[in-house]
């Protein structure tokens, strides 16, 4: 590997064994993370900040290297490390280099899929986006759409409710690096006054909320724990779109306080990536102990692996949006921002806002159902395979990385002001002065009328939990001997099925069918399904007839996706030129 240092080339010989190479790269990410933290605190580093004319990003954008450095330290495969390198280019680079890093991240994510996916459309969108950011002109109004197309693979955006391998990929550490790269691109969207249009703002807000609901539904219907985590993380990516729309609206209405609040909320979303790093490490250990995390064959880990299950449940609670952990802080700030965007133009003027709130609320409810399903099946169920029944808490060094990954999550959840002070310190602290980040440990609402203290909520929850445990211990004393149960006289169970007969165990079921059964009567549901099938067949027949009539245009040849995307961009340019 060749490094350019001070204008001269230095040849660095990397070790041959892949394990040593991974360890060296992880150590490099540790050093980079420490240096970025020191730079955010205002400590002067040797050499200063590298400045480039459009080649490097401003110093205030390097703060995203903190969560990316943690991802690089936790990476274990070459694909994860390649995605981290691509994310680093997207964070520290200017318009061209950041789009190149995002494209590299797309290739790293698509290389590991079982089904070959062509990211050509996303790569073309990133190329056009880089050109637009370098030379903004009338085409700049296409920038939100291009950013949308270029980062959909990184953020896991999809409107499809299906959970097959063609739509959703399993959750791994590389996905976190891709989301950080996409967040870096979306943060640069409203800079320098390039995009300030209320129409684009409302479109992004409503579309982000719809993506959030679709991702929550995919998490609810996923067949494996990693697929469910991928759907939940796609919801976090949809929040990035919503916050970008809020930032555009604040810029169009000349509301600097709202724009600052949207930027701070985006930094809180970046803090949730720490939670995903922690969850990814816990899932790796669970797979090593209990086998593939398929929900139809998994269960009982809460009894078999109590320590690891408690840590995993902590990560899910931090992401779920329940107080007082980090997800609740993100939802609280987001709802305050949406409430402050009311224009006062009556029901018609506030219709997009009301639609966004309704869709966001439904998506959050479905997300909670998905989390409850994962906890109920994985932790509170019963083992269904011999390997799952023989799982146990890892001993020695295996638990240390998981516990270390949980420490940043707890710190950011209890004191989110520390995280915001650290992430904003790169652009506000003079060189050589350490920022007093301990001064602000609470969250203030965008309008300044409310303050959230997660630390006090954590103390209240701890006190209530201790009181409940004490009352339970006093009210339900442990019996001195084993009490006879109804199992006496039952036939013997298999030796590996330690929790009873597999025929009597409760399975995860079909969550989508369970939800529809609770909300819609069966006759109405059957009638709706029959009507939808009939209309879909009619629409498919009409579309086939139209295609047969215009088949002479391409004579049976398939049109490549990049050609379609380029034609769409040309049509959009013609529309903008026609309307001035």
PDB file of N, CA, C and O in Angstrom, residues 261-285:
ATOM      1  N   UNK A 261     -31.909  23.157  15.097  1.00  0.00           N
ATOM      2  CA  UNK A 261     -32.517  22.028  15.805  1.00  0.00           C
ATOM      3  C   UNK A 261     -32.559  20.788  14.925  1.00  0.00           C
ATOM      4  O   UNK A 261     -32.346  19.654  15.395  1.00  0.00           O
ATOM      5  N   UNK A 262     -32.844  20.951  13.619  1.00  0.00           N
ATOM      6  CA  UNK A 262     -32.835  19.806  12.706  1.00  0.00           C
ATOM      7  C   UNK A 262     -31.438  19.209  12.582  1.00  0.00           C
ATOM      8  O   UNK A 262     -31.276  17.977  12.541  1.00  0.00           O
ATOM      9  N   UNK A 263     -30.424  20.078  12.552  1.00  0.00           N
ATOM     10  CA  UNK A 263     -29.050  19.577  12.485  1.00  0.00           C
ATOM     11  C   UNK A 263     -28.674  18.829  13.761  1.00  0.00           C
ATOM     12  O   UNK A 263     -28.019  17.778  13.710  1.00  0.00           O
ATOM     13  N   UNK A 264     -29.093  19.343  14.923  1.00  0.00           N
ATOM     14  CA  UNK A 264     -28.790  18.661  16.181  1.00  0.00           C
ATOM     15  C   UNK A 264     -29.523  17.317  16.265  1.00  0.00           C
ATOM     16  O   UNK A 264     -28.981  16.336  16.780  1.00  0.00           O
ATOM     17  N   UNK A 265     -30.743  17.260  15.750  1.00  0.00           N
ATOM     18  CA  UNK A 265     -31.464  15.992  15.749  1.00  0.00           C
ATOM     19  C   UNK A 265     -30.793  14.988  14.825  1.00  0.00           C
ATOM     20  O   UNK A 265     -30.763  13.778  15.116  1.00  0.00           O
ATOM     21  N   UNK A 266     -30.250  15.461  13.701  1.00  0.00           N
ATOM     22  CA  UNK A 266     -29.498  14.561  12.822  1.00  0.00           C
ATOM     23  C   UNK A 266     -28.262  14.006  13.530  1.00  0.00           C
ATOM     24  O   UNK A 266     -27.886  12.839  13.327  1.00  0.00           O
ATOM     25  N   UNK A 267     -27.633  14.801  14.373  1.00  0.00           N
ATOM     26  CA  UNK A 267     -26.502  14.300  15.159  1.00  0.00           C
ATOM     27  C   UNK A 267     -26.957  13.264  16.182  1.00  0.00           C
ATOM     28  O   UNK A 267     -26.220  12.324  16.485  1.00  0.00           O
ATOM     29  N   UNK A 268     -28.169  13.428  16.715  1.00  0.00           N
ATOM     30  CA  UNK A 268     -28.703  12.393  17.609  1.00  0.00           C
ATOM     31  C   UNK A 268     -28.978  11.091  16.846  1.00  0.00           C
ATOM     32  O   UNK A 268     -28.771   9.997  17.380  1.00  0.00           O
ATOM     33  N   UNK A 269     -29.445  11.220  15.599  1.00  0.00           N
ATOM     34  CA  UNK A 269     -29.614  10.019  14.773  1.00  0.00           C
ATOM     35  C   UNK A 269     -28.257   9.361  14.524  1.00  0.00           C
ATOM     36  O   UNK A 269     -28.145   8.118  14.510  1.00  0.00           O
ATOM     37  N   UNK A 270     -27.210  10.174  14.344  1.00  0.00           N
ATOM     38  CA  UNK A 270     -25.865   9.607  14.212  1.00  0.00           C
ATOM     39  C   UNK A 270     -25.445   8.879  15.481  1.00  0.00           C
ATOM     40  O   UNK A 270     -24.701   7.896  15.425  1.00  0.00           O
ATOM     41  N   UNK A 271     -25.923   9.357  16.640  1.00  0.00           N
ATOM     42  CA  UNK A 271     -25.615   8.664  17.896  1.00  0.00           C
ATOM     43  C   UNK A 271     -26.284   7.301  17.960  1.00  0.00           C
ATOM     44  O   UNK A 271     -25.777   6.391  18.637  1.00  0.00           O
ATOM     45  N   UNK A 272     -27.426   7.116  17.282  1.00  0.00           N
ATOM     46  CA  UNK A 272     -28.062   5.797  17.284  1.00  0.00           C
ATOM     47  C   UNK A 272     -27.214   4.755  16.569  1.00  0.00           C
ATOM     48  O   UNK A 272     -27.410   3.549  16.784  1.00  0.00           O
ATOM     49  N   UNK A 273     -26.256   5.188  15.734  1.00  0.00           N
ATOM     50  CA  UNK A 273     -25.367   4.230  15.095  1.00  0.00           C
ATOM     51  C   UNK A 273     -24.487   3.529  16.134  1.00  0.00           C
ATOM     52  O   UNK A 273     -24.047   2.399  15.915  1.00  0.00           O
ATOM     53  N   UNK A 274     -24.214   4.210  17.259  1.00  0.00           N
ATOM     54  CA  UNK A 274     -23.501   3.537  18.352  1.00  0.00           C
ATOM     55  C   UNK A 274     -24.313   2.364  18.878  1.00  0.00           C
ATOM     56  O   UNK A 274     -23.761   1.308  19.219  1.00  0.00           O
ATOM     57  N   UNK A 275     -25.629   2.539  18.948  1.00  0.00           N
ATOM     58  CA  UNK A 275     -26.492   1.443  19.381  1.00  0.00           C
ATOM     59  C   UNK A 275     -26.449   0.291  18.399  1.00  0.00           C
ATOM     60  O   UNK A 275     -26.426  -0.888  18.800  1.00  0.00           O
ATOM     61  N   UNK A 276     -26.417   0.600  17.108  1.00  0.00           N
ATOM     62  CA  UNK A 276     -26.382  -0.469  16.113  1.00  0.00           C
ATOM     63  C   UNK A 276     -25.053  -1.201  16.134  1.00  0.00           C
ATOM     64  O   UNK A 276     -25.003  -2.415  15.854  1.00  0.00           O
ATOM     65  N   UNK A 277     -23.951  -0.505  16.437  1.00  0.00           N
ATOM     66  CA  UNK A 277     -22.664  -1.194  16.610  1.00  0.00           C
ATOM     67  C   UNK A 277     -22.751  -2.193  17.765  1.00  0.00           C
ATOM     68  O   UNK A 277     -22.306  -3.345  17.665  1.00  0.00           O
ATOM     69  N   UNK A 278     -23.356  -1.770  18.852  1.00  0.00           N
ATOM     70  CA  UNK A 278     -23.533  -2.637  20.017  1.00  0.00           C
ATOM     71  C   UNK A 278     -24.420  -3.841  19.682  1.00  0.00           C
ATOM     72  O   UNK A 278     -24.115  -4.992  20.040  1.00  0.00           O
ATOM     73  N   UNK A 279     -25.531  -3.600  18.966  1.00  0.00           N
ATOM     74  CA  UNK A 279     -26.438  -4.695  18.596  1.00  0.00           C
ATOM     75  C   UNK A 279     -25.746  -5.670  17.645  1.00  0.00           C
ATOM     76  O   UNK A 279     -25.924  -6.894  17.751  1.00  0.00           O
ATOM     77  N   UNK A 280     -24.938  -5.151  16.711  1.00  0.00           N
ATOM     78  CA  UNK A 280     -24.233  -6.031  15.778  1.00  0.00           C
ATOM     79  C   UNK A 280     -23.252  -6.944  16.504  1.00  0.00           C
ATOM     80  O   UNK A 280     -23.148  -8.141  16.185  1.00  0.00           O
ATOM     81  N   UNK A 281     -22.535  -6.409  17.487  1.00  0.00           N
ATOM     82  CA  UNK A 281     -21.613  -7.264  18.251  1.00  0.00           C
ATOM     83  C   UNK A 281     -22.374  -8.322  19.041  1.00  0.00           C
ATOM     84  O   UNK A 281     -21.955  -9.484  19.135  1.00  0.00           O
ATOM     85  N   UNK A 282     -23.513  -7.950  19.639  1.00  0.00           N
ATOM     86  CA  UNK A 282     -24.310  -8.931  20.383  1.00  0.00           C
ATOM     87  C   UNK A 282     -24.854 -10.018  19.461  1.00  0.00           C
ATOM     88  O   UNK A 282     -24.874 -11.207  19.819  1.00  0.00           O
ATOM     89  N   UNK A 283     -25.290  -9.647  18.249  1.00  0.00           N
ATOM     90  CA  UNK A 283     -25.799 -10.645  17.307  1.00  0.00           C
ATOM     91  C   UNK A 283     -24.702 -11.601  16.860  1.00  0.00           C
ATOM     92  O   UNK A 283     -24.949 -12.807  16.674  1.00  0.00           O
ATOM     93  N   UNK A 284     -23.485 -11.092  16.680  1.00  0.00           N
ATOM     94  CA  UNK A 284     -22.371 -11.971  16.303  1.00  0.00           C
ATOM     95  C   UNK A 284     -22.127 -13.030  17.374  1.00  0.00           C
ATOM     96  O   UNK A 284     -21.925 -14.212  17.065  1.00  0.00           O
ATOM     97  N   UNK A 285     -22.141 -12.623  18.636  1.00  0.00           N
ATOM     98  CA  UNK A 285     -21.911 -13.578  19.718  1.00  0.00           C
ATOM     99  C   UNK A 285     -23.073 -14.561  19.814  1.00  0.00           C
ATOM    100  O   UNK A 285     -22.882 -15.765  20.051  1.00  0.00           O
TER     101      UNK A 285
END
